[in-house]
Amino acid sequence: MSDLIYILLTLVCFIGLALLVGLIDRRLGSASTDPGPDRVTDQETVATVDAGSAR
Amino acid sequence: MNATLAAVLQIATLVAALTLSVPLLGRYLAHVYTSPRHLRAETVAYRALKVDADADQHWRSYAMSVLGFSLAGILFLFAFGRLQSLLPLDGGLDPLPSDGAWNTAVSFVTNTNWQWYAGEAAAGHLIQMAGLAVQNFVSAAVGLSVAAAFARGLARTRNQGRIGNFWVDLVRTTHRVLLPMAFVVAIVLVAAGVVQNLHPVHEMTTLTGGAQPLTGGPVASQEAIKELGTNGGGFYNVNSAHPFENPNPFTNLLEIWAILVIPFSMAWAFGRIVGDRRQGGAVLATMAALLAVGVTLLTWAEMAGPGTAPQLAGAAMEGKETRFGEAATALFAAATTGTSTGAVNGMHESLTAPGGGVALFGMMLGEIAPGGVGSGLYGMLMLAVVTVFLCGLMVGRTPEYLGKKISRDEIVLVAVYILATPILVLVGAAIALTAPAGLAGLSTDGPHGLSEALYAVTSASNNNGSAFAGIGSGTPFWNTLLGLLMLLGRFVPMVLVLALAGRFATANRLPASAGTLPTHRPLFIGLLTGVALVVVGLTFVPALMLGPIVESLS
């Protein structure tokens, strides 16, 4: 019985976290709405931050 | 050798070792997280997992992958603990109770490694190797992956919220970083005398004729990853105070180096990932400055701190690693609470009141000096965003960090991040100190009892894992409360970090202007250090006043 309680507690926590992800995604608006996976040849873009705060 | 000289030499050796290793490892880490090439073994893993390794994930998909992977880990480890007695190599140990199995599962998946039990008396060899040690690797890899994703978010421009691929980051971190490093460190530990076997418990007869069980096991392999991954805990209940786990001064220093090397190297890697090494240098310098203050204060508190017994003995010797000197315990304590490690080589319960306060403060800082693997870097970067925001307010300009504008949405995410852990700590402490079941776990009342409870909830919420040893936390109340704090303290901040990474990856990079705050200069390092101290000070000083500060003055 207590095993079930802890499993349910875990599931409730993770459902809450998933809802938090959804909530933030919705609040952040369409600019960052998931456009679906994008296949890339270079997994990461190494940026040049010359124009940033590197001055 | 004079104790002060030994302390200075120990710190100097550690600094030299880190100075040599951090640039090399940092450069390698940057390569791991930016290389487009997959190794053959990794390709096999992706195929088995049915992962498209070249698919770049939106931050939401990345976050859901983190959560899904961690949920599976908790359920698997929970079942492992409950079924221990039915599995081989159980050492004749009983299954863990429900609350204890859950607490342990959450603890190891969240990289906390809080242990409510004595390791050698509750966990058999199989669960140590196939359960706990595996989570030591992958939970550390999750933290590093999230930090790498955040760095990518800052490096990218107009990328529609895509921040990388969690499964690629996870596999690469485990395969290219943690496994090889842990293998080498484990071999060195074995060569230096740390135990590594699968022997059952031996009954030894002591000189006085008594019987004493002697537990061996796969200690070195567990020890290597638990330090490198800033996991913590220990094969033995007394962790690195046990001669089988930490037999001599060399292994002691090696273990401290292993705790610190990856978090510092991630700051170095950050600079390379965002294309400006000076940015990584500034983050690293801030981490180092905060750690130096912590080490200095803790060493002073334990070697010359207040109290009748310490003054008479020349130092606070109770509960210390007496084989290596009290300075070794102070350095270990500062390293373990400045990161999210939680392993100890002396009992933190026995630290002097100001020493215990410094250890507590190190965790309350959010473990950013240099912090846990991955979590230290993203924690420091969140504070960097707060710093540029506050400076922007002071000079009346729109704040930006690395050319990314900090607008309302970004600062809301950061503000919730900054508030989340303190809320968990303070609410958790309030519950623990008002519930009879919580009070029943404390070994004493008064300020020290409050410090015990405050330390436990701070350790859990910040995913540290160390404890004031006097607290009896192996009860359903404490296991459940601390389990919840560990879980929320790990994943709520992670979700917010990934969301912010997505925002940054979507945004344009602003050109520099005369009003842009340089974020690589000493002024910014000072501001960032000040913000970290003030934010934590304002939040936690009232609680610290009631615990370690009152105890210091009494």
Coordinates of C-alpha atoms in Angstrom, one line a residue:
Chain A
M1 CA 0.0 0.0 0.0
S2 CA 2.7 2.5 1.0
D3 CA 4.6 1.6 -2.1
L4 CA 1.7 2.7 -4.2
I5 CA 1.5 6.0 -2.3
Y6 CA 5.1 6.8 -3.1
I7 CA 4.7 5.9 -6.7
L8 CA 1.7 8.1 -6.9
L9 CA 3.5 10.9 -5.1
T10 CA 6.3 10.7 -7.7
L11 CA 3.9 10.7 -10.6
V12 CA 2.0 13.7 -9.2
C13 CA 5.3 15.6 -8.8
F14 CA 6.3 14.9 -12.4
I15 CA 2.9 15.7 -13.8
G16 CA 3.2 19.0 -11.9
L17 CA 6.6 19.6 -13.5
A18 CA 5.3 18.8 -16.9
L19 CA 2.4 21.2 -16.4
L20 CA 5.0 23.9 -15.4
V21 CA 6.8 23.3 -18.6
G22 CA 3.6 23.7 -20.6
L23 CA 2.6 26.8 -18.6
I24 CA 5.9 28.5 -19.2
D25 CA 5.9 27.6 -22.8
R26 CA 2.4 29.1 -23.2
R27 CA 3.3 32.2 -21.3
L28 CA 6.4 32.8 -23.3
G29 CA 4.2 33.1 -26.4
S30 CA 4.5 32.1 -30.0
A31 CA 8.1 33.2 -30.4
S32 CA 9.4 30.1 -28.7
T33 CA 6.6 27.7 -29.6
D34 CA 8.0 24.3 -30.5
P35 CA 8.5 24.2 -34.2
G36 CA 9.3 20.5 -34.1
P37 CA 12.7 19.0 -34.2
D38 CA 15.2 20.4 -36.6
R39 CA 17.8 18.2 -38.2
V40 CA 21.1 20.0 -38.0
T41 CA 24.5 19.1 -39.3
D42 CA 26.3 20.9 -36.6
Q43 CA 24.6 20.1 -33.3
E44 CA 25.7 23.3 -31.7
T45 CA 26.3 26.7 -33.1
V46 CA 29.4 28.2 -31.7
A47 CA 28.6 31.8 -31.7
T48 CA 30.9 34.7 -31.9
V49 CA 30.1 37.1 -29.2
D50 CA 32.1 39.9 -30.5
A51 CA 29.0 42.0 -30.7
G52 CA 27.9 41.0 -27.2
S53 CA 29.4 42.0 -24.0
A54 CA 32.9 41.1 -25.0
R55 CA 34.3 44.5 -24.9
Chain B
M1 CA 54.8 19.3 10.4
N2 CA 53.2 22.5 11.7
A3 CA 49.4 22.4 11.2
T4 CA 49.2 25.8 9.6
L5 CA 52.0 25.0 7.2
A6 CA 50.3 21.7 6.3
A7 CA 47.0 23.5 5.6
V8 CA 48.8 26.0 3.4
L9 CA 50.7 23.3 1.5
Q10 CA 47.5 21.3 1.0
I11 CA 45.6 24.3 -0.5
A12 CA 48.6 25.3 -2.6
T13 CA 48.9 21.8 -4.1
L14 CA 45.2 21.7 -4.8
V15 CA 45.3 25.1 -6.5
A16 CA 48.2 24.0 -8.6
A17 CA 46.5 20.8 -9.7
L18 CA 43.3 22.6 -10.6
T19 CA 45.2 25.3 -12.5
L20 CA 46.8 22.7 -14.6
S21 CA 43.8 20.5 -15.2
V22 CA 40.9 23.0 -15.6
P23 CA 41.9 24.6 -18.9
L24 CA 42.6 21.2 -20.4
L25 CA 39.3 19.7 -19.3
G26 CA 37.4 22.9 -20.0
R27 CA 38.6 22.8 -23.6
Y28 CA 37.7 19.2 -23.9
L29 CA 34.2 19.7 -22.5
A30 CA 33.6 22.5 -24.9
H31 CA 34.5 20.2 -27.7
V32 CA 32.2 17.4 -26.4
Y33 CA 29.2 19.8 -26.4
T34 CA 29.9 21.4 -29.8
S35 CA 31.3 18.7 -32.0
P36 CA 29.0 17.6 -34.8
R37 CA 30.5 14.1 -34.9
H38 CA 29.1 11.1 -33.1
L39 CA 31.4 8.3 -32.1
R40 CA 30.5 4.8 -33.2
A41 CA 29.6 3.5 -29.7
E42 CA 27.3 6.5 -29.3
T43 CA 25.6 5.8 -32.7
V44 CA 24.9 2.3 -31.4
A45 CA 23.4 3.8 -28.3
Y46 CA 21.2 6.2 -30.2
R47 CA 20.0 3.4 -32.4
A48 CA 19.1 1.3 -29.4
L49 CA 17.3 4.2 -27.8
K50 CA 15.6 5.1 -31.1
V51 CA 17.0 8.6 -30.9
D52 CA 17.6 10.8 -33.9
A53 CA 20.9 12.2 -32.8
D54 CA 20.8 15.0 -35.4
A55 CA 17.5 16.3 -34.3
D56 CA 17.8 19.6 -32.5
Q57 CA 15.2 19.9 -29.6
H58 CA 13.1 22.8 -28.7
W59 CA 13.6 23.7 -25.0
R60 CA 10.2 22.2 -24.1
S61 CA 11.2 18.9 -25.7
Y62 CA 14.5 19.0 -24.0
A63 CA 12.9 19.6 -20.6
M64 CA 10.4 16.8 -21.1
S65 CA 13.2 14.5 -22.0
V66 CA 15.0 15.4 -18.8
L67 CA 11.9 14.8 -16.7
G68 CA 10.9 11.6 -18.5
F69 CA 14.4 10.2 -18.1
S70 CA 14.5 11.1 -14.4
L71 CA 11.1 9.8 -13.7
A72 CA 12.1 6.4 -15.1
G73 CA 15.2 6.5 -13.0
I74 CA 13.3 7.1 -9.8
L75 CA 10.8 4.3 -10.4
F76 CA 13.6 1.9 -11.4
L77 CA 15.7 2.6 -8.3
F78 CA 12.7 2.5 -6.0
A79 CA 11.8 -0.9 -7.3
F80 CA 15.5 -1.9 -6.9
G81 CA 15.5 -0.9 -3.2
R82 CA 12.2 -2.6 -2.4
L83 CA 13.3 -5.9 -4.2
Q84 CA 16.9 -5.9 -2.9
S85 CA 16.5 -9.1 -0.9
L86 CA 15.3 -11.0 -4.0
L87 CA 18.3 -10.0 -6.0
P88 CA 21.9 -11.4 -6.0
L89 CA 24.7 -9.9 -4.1
D90 CA 22.2 -8.5 -1.5
G91 CA 24.7 -9.4 1.3
G92 CA 21.8 -10.7 3.4
L93 CA 20.3 -7.3 3.8
D94 CA 16.6 -6.6 4.1
P95 CA 14.8 -4.6 1.4
L96 CA 14.6 -0.9 2.1
P97 CA 11.4 0.3 3.6
S98 CA 9.0 2.1 1.3
D99 CA 9.8 5.6 2.5
G100 CA 13.5 4.9 2.6
A101 CA 13.6 3.3 -0.9
W102 CA 11.7 6.3 -2.3
N103 CA 14.0 8.8 -0.5
T104 CA 17.0 6.9 -1.8
A105 CA 15.7 6.8 -5.4
V106 CA 14.9 10.5 -5.4
S107 CA 18.2 11.3 -3.7
F108 CA 20.4 9.6 -6.2
V109 CA 18.4 10.6 -9.3
T110 CA 18.5 14.3 -8.2
N111 CA 22.3 14.1 -7.7
T112 CA 21.7 14.8 -4.0
N113 CA 22.8 11.4 -2.6
W114 CA 21.4 12.2 0.9
Q115 CA 21.7 8.9 2.8
W116 CA 19.2 8.3 5.6
Y117 CA 20.9 4.9 6.1
A118 CA 24.4 3.7 6.8
G119 CA 25.6 2.7 3.4
E120 CA 27.4 -0.6 4.4
A121 CA 24.4 -1.7 6.5
A122 CA 21.6 -1.2 4.1
A123 CA 22.7 -1.3 0.5
G124 CA 24.0 -4.6 -1.0
H125 CA 26.7 -4.7 -3.7
L126 CA 24.3 -5.1 -6.6
I127 CA 22.2 -2.0 -5.8
Q128 CA 25.5 -0.1 -5.1
M129 CA 26.9 -1.0 -8.5
A130 CA 23.8 -1.3 -10.8
G131 CA 21.6 1.2 -9.1
L132 CA 23.3 3.9 -7.1
A133 CA 26.6 4.1 -9.1
V134 CA 24.7 4.2 -12.4
Q135 CA 22.7 7.1 -11.1
N136 CA 25.9 8.8 -10.0
F137 CA 26.9 8.8 -13.6
V138 CA 23.6 9.7 -15.3
S139 CA 22.4 12.3 -12.7
A140 CA 25.7 14.1 -13.1
A141 CA 25.3 13.9 -16.9
V142 CA 21.8 15.4 -16.7
G143 CA 23.2 18.4 -14.8
L144 CA 26.0 18.9 -17.2
S145 CA 23.7 18.5 -20.2
V146 CA 21.4 21.2 -18.9
A147 CA 24.3 23.6 -18.3
A148 CA 25.6 22.9 -21.9
A149 CA 22.1 23.5 -23.2
F150 CA 22.0 26.9 -21.4
A151 CA 25.4 27.9 -22.8
R152 CA 24.1 26.9 -26.3
G153 CA 21.0 29.0 -25.7
L154 CA 23.2 32.0 -25.1
A155 CA 25.5 31.2 -28.0
R156 CA 22.7 30.9 -30.6
T157 CA 20.7 33.5 -32.4
R158 CA 17.2 33.2 -33.9
N159 CA 17.1 29.5 -33.4
Q160 CA 13.5 29.2 -32.5
G161 CA 14.1 28.0 -29.0
R162 CA 16.2 25.0 -30.0
I163 CA 19.0 24.3 -27.5
G164 CA 20.5 20.9 -28.5
N165 CA 19.5 17.3 -28.1
F166 CA 19.2 16.0 -24.5
W167 CA 19.9 12.3 -25.4
V168 CA 23.1 13.3 -27.3
D169 CA 24.3 15.4 -24.4
L170 CA 23.5 12.6 -21.9
V171 CA 25.3 9.9 -23.9
R172 CA 28.3 12.1 -24.7
T173 CA 28.7 13.3 -21.2
T174 CA 28.6 9.8 -19.8
H175 CA 30.6 8.2 -22.5
R176 CA 33.2 10.8 -23.3
V177 CA 33.6 12.6 -19.9
L178 CA 32.4 10.7 -16.8
L179 CA 33.2 7.1 -17.7
P180 CA 36.8 7.7 -18.7
M181 CA 37.6 10.1 -15.9
A182 CA 35.9 7.8 -13.3
F183 CA 37.9 4.8 -14.6
V184 CA 41.2 6.6 -14.3
V185 CA 40.4 8.0 -10.8
A186 CA 39.2 4.6 -9.6
I187 CA 42.4 2.9 -10.7
V188 CA 44.5 5.6 -9.0
L189 CA 42.4 5.2 -5.8
V190 CA 42.8 1.4 -5.9
A191 CA 46.5 1.9 -6.4
A192 CA 46.6 4.2 -3.4
G193 CA 44.8 1.7 -1.2
V194 CA 41.0 2.2 -1.6
V195 CA 39.1 -1.1 -1.3
Q196 CA 37.6 -2.6 -4.5
N197 CA 36.2 -6.1 -4.2
L198 CA 32.9 -8.1 -4.0
H199 CA 33.7 -9.8 -0.7
P200 CA 30.9 -10.4 1.8
V201 CA 31.1 -9.1 5.4
H202 CA 34.0 -10.5 7.4
E203 CA 33.7 -11.0 11.1
M204 CA 36.9 -9.9 12.7
T205 CA 38.0 -10.5 16.3
T206 CA 39.3 -7.4 17.9
L207 CA 42.2 -7.2 20.4
T208 CA 39.7 -7.2 23.3
G209 CA 38.0 -10.3 22.0
G210 CA 35.0 -8.6 20.6
A211 CA 33.5 -9.3 17.2
Q212 CA 33.5 -6.6 14.5
P213 CA 32.0 -6.9 11.0
L214 CA 34.4 -5.6 8.3
T215 CA 32.6 -4.7 5.0
G216 CA 34.4 -4.6 1.7
G217 CA 32.9 -3.9 -1.7
P218 CA 33.2 -1.9 -4.9
V219 CA 34.3 1.2 -3.0
A220 CA 36.9 2.8 -5.3
S221 CA 34.6 2.7 -8.4
Q222 CA 31.8 4.2 -6.4
E223 CA 34.1 6.8 -4.8
A224 CA 35.5 8.0 -8.1
I225 CA 32.2 8.9 -9.7
K226 CA 30.6 10.2 -6.5
E227 CA 33.3 12.8 -6.3
L228 CA 33.7 13.6 -10.0
G229 CA 29.9 13.8 -10.4
T230 CA 29.5 15.9 -7.2
N231 CA 27.1 13.3 -6.1
G232 CA 28.2 12.6 -2.5
G233 CA 27.1 10.1 0.0
G234 CA 29.4 7.2 0.5
F235 CA 29.8 3.5 0.5
Y236 CA 30.5 3.8 4.2
N237 CA 28.4 5.7 6.6
V238 CA 31.3 8.0 7.6
N239 CA 32.2 8.5 3.9
S240 CA 35.8 9.6 3.4
A241 CA 36.6 9.4 7.2
H242 CA 36.7 5.6 6.6
P243 CA 40.2 4.3 5.9
F244 CA 38.8 1.9 3.2
E245 CA 37.3 4.9 1.3
N246 CA 40.1 7.4 2.0
P247 CA 43.2 5.8 3.2
N248 CA 45.8 8.5 3.1
P249 CA 46.5 12.3 2.5
F250 CA 47.0 11.7 -1.2
T251 CA 43.6 10.1 -1.7
N252 CA 42.1 12.9 0.5
L253 CA 43.6 15.5 -1.8
L254 CA 42.7 13.5 -4.9
E255 CA 39.1 13.3 -3.8
I256 CA 38.9 17.0 -3.2
W257 CA 40.4 17.7 -6.6
A258 CA 37.8 15.3 -8.2
I259 CA 35.0 17.3 -6.5
L260 CA 36.1 20.6 -7.9
V261 CA 37.6 19.9 -11.3
I262 CA 34.5 19.4 -13.5
P263 CA 32.5 22.4 -12.0
F264 CA 35.4 24.8 -12.6
S265 CA 36.1 23.3 -16.0
M266 CA 32.5 23.8 -17.1
A267 CA 33.0 27.6 -16.5
W268 CA 36.0 27.4 -18.8
A269 CA 34.0 25.4 -21.3
F270 CA 31.2 28.0 -21.2
G271 CA 33.6 30.7 -22.4
R272 CA 34.6 28.6 -25.4
I273 CA 31.0 27.6 -26.2
V274 CA 29.8 31.2 -26.3
G275 CA 32.8 32.2 -28.3
D276 CA 34.4 34.5 -25.7
R277 CA 36.8 32.9 -23.3
R278 CA 36.9 36.0 -21.1
Q279 CA 33.2 35.3 -20.1
G280 CA 34.2 31.9 -18.9
G281 CA 37.1 33.4 -17.0
A282 CA 34.8 35.9 -15.2
V283 CA 32.5 33.2 -14.1
L284 CA 35.4 31.0 -13.0
A285 CA 37.0 33.9 -11.1
T286 CA 33.7 34.6 -9.2
M287 CA 33.4 30.9 -8.3
A288 CA 37.0 30.8 -7.1
A289 CA 36.7 34.0 -5.1
L290 CA 33.6 32.7 -3.2
L291 CA 35.3 29.3 -2.6
A292 CA 38.4 31.0 -1.3
V293 CA 36.4 33.0 1.2
G294 CA 34.6 29.8 2.3
V295 CA 37.8 27.8 2.7
T296 CA 39.5 30.6 4.6
L297 CA 36.6 31.1 7.0
L298 CA 36.0 27.4 7.6
T299 CA 39.7 26.7 8.2
W300 CA 40.0 29.6 10.6
A301 CA 36.8 28.5 12.4
E302 CA 38.1 25.0 12.9
M303 CA 41.8 25.8 13.7
A304 CA 41.3 28.9 15.8
G305 CA 37.6 29.3 16.3
P306 CA 35.7 30.1 19.5
G307 CA 34.8 27.6 22.2
T308 CA 36.6 26.3 25.3
A309 CA 37.5 22.9 24.0
P310 CA 39.0 24.1 20.7
Q311 CA 41.0 26.8 22.6
L312 CA 42.4 24.2 25.0
A313 CA 43.1 21.6 22.3
G314 CA 44.6 24.1 19.9
A315 CA 41.9 23.4 17.3
A316 CA 38.3 22.0 17.2
M317 CA 39.3 18.3 17.0
E318 CA 36.0 16.6 17.7
G319 CA 34.6 14.8 14.7
K320 CA 37.6 15.7 12.6
E321 CA 39.6 13.6 10.2
T322 CA 42.4 13.3 12.7
R323 CA 44.7 11.3 10.4
F324 CA 45.2 14.3 8.1
G325 CA 44.5 17.2 10.5
E326 CA 41.6 19.5 11.0
A327 CA 42.5 21.7 8.1
A328 CA 41.8 18.7 5.8
T329 CA 38.3 18.4 7.2
A330 CA 37.8 22.2 6.8
L331 CA 38.9 22.1 3.1
F332 CA 36.8 19.0 2.4
A333 CA 33.8 20.6 4.1
A334 CA 34.2 23.9 2.1
A335 CA 34.6 21.9 -1.2
T336 CA 31.7 19.6 -0.5
T337 CA 29.2 22.4 0.4
G338 CA 30.5 24.8 -2.2
T339 CA 29.6 22.1 -4.7
S340 CA 26.6 19.9 -4.6
T341 CA 28.7 16.9 -3.4
G342 CA 27.7 16.2 0.2
A343 CA 30.5 13.6 0.8
V344 CA 32.4 14.3 4.0
N345 CA 35.7 13.3 5.7
G346 CA 34.6 14.6 9.1
M347 CA 31.3 15.1 10.8
H348 CA 29.7 18.5 10.0
E349 CA 27.7 18.2 13.2
S350 CA 31.1 18.6 15.0
L351 CA 32.1 21.7 13.1
T352 CA 32.3 24.8 15.3
A353 CA 29.2 27.0 15.2
P354 CA 30.8 29.5 12.8
G355 CA 32.3 26.7 10.8
G356 CA 28.9 25.0 10.5
G357 CA 27.4 28.4 9.5
V358 CA 29.9 28.7 6.7
A359 CA 29.1 25.2 5.4
L360 CA 25.4 26.1 5.6
F361 CA 26.0 29.4 3.8
G362 CA 27.9 27.6 1.0
M363 CA 24.8 25.5 0.3
M364 CA 22.5 28.5 0.7
L365 CA 24.4 30.4 -2.0
G366 CA 22.9 27.8 -4.3
E367 CA 26.1 25.9 -4.5
I368 CA 27.8 28.1 -7.1
A369 CA 31.3 28.1 -5.7
P370 CA 31.9 26.3 -8.0
G371 CA 28.7 24.4 -7.6
G372 CA 27.5 21.0 -8.7
V373 CA 28.5 19.6 -12.1
G374 CA 26.4 21.7 -14.5
S375 CA 24.2 23.1 -11.8
G376 CA 27.0 25.4 -10.5
L377 CA 27.4 26.9 -13.9
Y378 CA 23.8 27.6 -14.7
G379 CA 23.2 28.8 -11.1
M380 CA 26.0 31.3 -11.5
L381 CA 24.7 32.4 -14.9
M382 CA 21.3 33.0 -13.5
L383 CA 22.9 35.3 -10.9
A384 CA 24.8 37.0 -13.7
V385 CA 21.5 37.8 -15.4
V386 CA 20.3 39.3 -12.1
T387 CA 23.4 41.3 -11.8
V388 CA 23.1 42.9 -15.3
F389 CA 19.5 43.5 -14.6
L390 CA 20.2 45.4 -11.4
C391 CA 23.0 47.3 -13.1
G392 CA 20.6 48.2 -15.9
L393 CA 18.1 49.5 -13.5
M394 CA 20.8 51.7 -11.8
V395 CA 22.0 53.3 -15.1
G396 CA 18.6 53.3 -16.8
R397 CA 19.4 51.1 -19.7
T398 CA 17.9 47.9 -21.0
P399 CA 20.0 45.2 -19.5
E400 CA 21.6 42.6 -21.7
Y401 CA 23.9 39.6 -21.1
L402 CA 26.2 38.4 -23.9
G403 CA 24.2 40.6 -26.3
K404 CA 20.8 39.0 -25.2
K405 CA 18.3 41.5 -24.0
I406 CA 16.9 40.8 -20.5
S407 CA 13.2 41.8 -20.8
R408 CA 10.2 41.1 -18.6
D409 CA 9.8 37.5 -19.5
E410 CA 13.5 36.7 -18.9
I411 CA 13.6 38.4 -15.6
V412 CA 10.4 36.7 -14.4
L413 CA 12.0 33.3 -15.1
V414 CA 15.2 34.3 -13.3
A415 CA 13.2 35.7 -10.3
V416 CA 11.2 32.5 -9.9
Y417 CA 14.5 30.6 -10.1
I418 CA 16.1 32.7 -7.4
L419 CA 13.0 32.3 -5.2
A420 CA 12.3 28.7 -5.7
T421 CA 15.1 27.1 -3.6
P422 CA 14.8 29.6 -0.7
I423 CA 11.1 28.9 -0.5
L424 CA 11.7 25.2 -0.4
V425 CA 14.3 25.7 2.3
L426 CA 12.4 28.0 4.5
V427 CA 9.0 26.3 4.2
G428 CA 10.7 22.9 4.7
A429 CA 12.4 24.2 7.8
A430 CA 9.1 25.6 9.1
I431 CA 7.4 22.3 8.6
A432 CA 10.2 20.3 10.2
L433 CA 10.4 22.6 13.2
T434 CA 6.7 22.6 13.9
A435 CA 5.7 19.0 13.2
P436 CA 6.2 16.7 16.2
A437 CA 7.6 14.0 13.9
G438 CA 10.2 16.5 12.6
L439 CA 11.3 17.6 16.1
A440 CA 11.6 14.0 17.1
G441 CA 14.4 13.5 14.6
L442 CA 16.6 16.2 16.2
S443 CA 19.3 15.2 18.6
T444 CA 19.1 18.4 20.6
D445 CA 17.0 21.5 21.0
G446 CA 18.0 25.1 21.0
P447 CA 20.0 26.8 18.3
H448 CA 22.0 23.6 17.5
G449 CA 18.8 21.6 17.0
L450 CA 17.5 24.4 14.7
S451 CA 20.8 24.2 12.8
E452 CA 20.4 20.4 12.4
A453 CA 16.9 20.9 10.8
L454 CA 18.0 23.9 8.7
Y455 CA 21.0 22.1 7.5
A456 CA 19.0 19.0 6.4
V457 CA 16.4 21.0 4.5
T458 CA 19.0 23.2 2.9
S459 CA 21.1 20.2 1.9
A460 CA 18.1 18.5 0.4
S461 CA 16.7 21.5 -1.4
N462 CA 20.1 22.4 -2.9
N463 CA 20.8 18.7 -3.8
N464 CA 23.9 18.7 -1.6
G465 CA 23.4 15.5 0.5
S466 CA 25.7 16.2 3.4
A467 CA 24.1 16.2 6.9
F468 CA 24.7 17.3 10.5
A469 CA 25.2 13.7 11.6
G470 CA 23.1 14.1 14.8
I471 CA 19.8 14.3 12.9
G472 CA 17.8 11.0 12.8
S473 CA 16.3 11.3 9.4
G474 CA 15.4 7.7 8.7
T475 CA 11.7 8.1 9.5
P476 CA 8.8 8.3 7.1
F477 CA 8.3 12.0 8.0
W478 CA 11.9 13.1 7.2
N479 CA 12.3 10.7 4.3
T480 CA 9.1 12.1 2.6
L481 CA 9.8 15.7 3.4
L482 CA 13.4 15.6 2.2
G483 CA 12.5 13.5 -0.8
L484 CA 10.0 16.2 -1.9
L485 CA 12.5 19.0 -1.3
M486 CA 15.2 17.1 -3.3
L487 CA 12.8 16.5 -6.2
L488 CA 11.4 20.0 -6.5
G489 CA 14.8 21.6 -5.7
R490 CA 16.3 19.8 -8.6
F491 CA 13.8 20.0 -11.4
V492 CA 11.9 23.3 -10.9
P493 CA 15.1 25.3 -11.3
M494 CA 16.1 23.0 -14.3
V495 CA 12.8 23.7 -16.1
L496 CA 13.3 27.5 -15.6
V497 CA 16.9 27.3 -16.8
L498 CA 15.9 25.4 -19.9
A499 CA 13.0 27.9 -20.6
L500 CA 15.4 30.8 -20.3
A501 CA 17.9 29.0 -22.6
G502 CA 15.0 28.7 -25.2
R503 CA 14.3 32.4 -24.9
F504 CA 17.9 33.3 -25.4
A505 CA 18.2 30.9 -28.4
T506 CA 15.2 32.6 -30.0
A507 CA 16.5 36.2 -29.4
N508 CA 18.6 38.3 -31.6
R509 CA 22.0 39.4 -30.4
L510 CA 22.2 43.1 -29.7
P511 CA 25.1 45.1 -30.9
A512 CA 27.3 46.5 -28.2
S513 CA 26.8 50.1 -27.3
A514 CA 28.6 52.6 -25.0
G515 CA 26.1 51.8 -22.2
T516 CA 26.6 48.0 -22.3
L517 CA 28.0 46.6 -19.1
P518 CA 31.2 44.6 -19.8
T519 CA 30.7 41.2 -18.2
H520 CA 34.2 40.0 -18.3
R521 CA 36.0 42.6 -16.2
P522 CA 36.9 42.7 -12.5
L523 CA 34.1 45.2 -11.9
F524 CA 31.5 42.7 -13.0
I525 CA 33.2 39.9 -11.0
G526 CA 32.9 42.1 -7.9
L527 CA 29.3 42.9 -8.7
L528 CA 28.4 39.3 -9.3
T529 CA 30.0 38.2 -6.1
G530 CA 28.2 41.0 -4.2
V531 CA 24.8 40.1 -5.7
A532 CA 25.3 36.4 -4.8
L533 CA 26.1 37.4 -1.2
V534 CA 23.4 40.0 -0.8
V535 CA 20.6 37.9 -2.4
V536 CA 21.5 35.0 -0.1
G537 CA 22.1 37.2 2.9
L538 CA 18.8 38.9 2.7
T539 CA 17.0 35.6 2.3
F540 CA 18.7 33.4 4.9
V541 CA 20.3 35.6 7.5
P542 CA 17.3 35.6 9.8
A543 CA 17.3 31.8 9.8
L544 CA 21.1 31.7 10.3
M545 CA 20.7 34.2 13.2
L546 CA 18.5 31.7 15.1
G547 CA 20.9 28.8 14.5
P548 CA 24.7 29.0 14.0
I549 CA 25.0 32.7 14.8
V550 CA 23.2 32.5 18.1
E551 CA 25.2 29.4 18.9
S552 CA 28.5 31.1 18.1
L553 CA 27.6 33.9 20.5
S554 CA 26.4 31.7 23.4

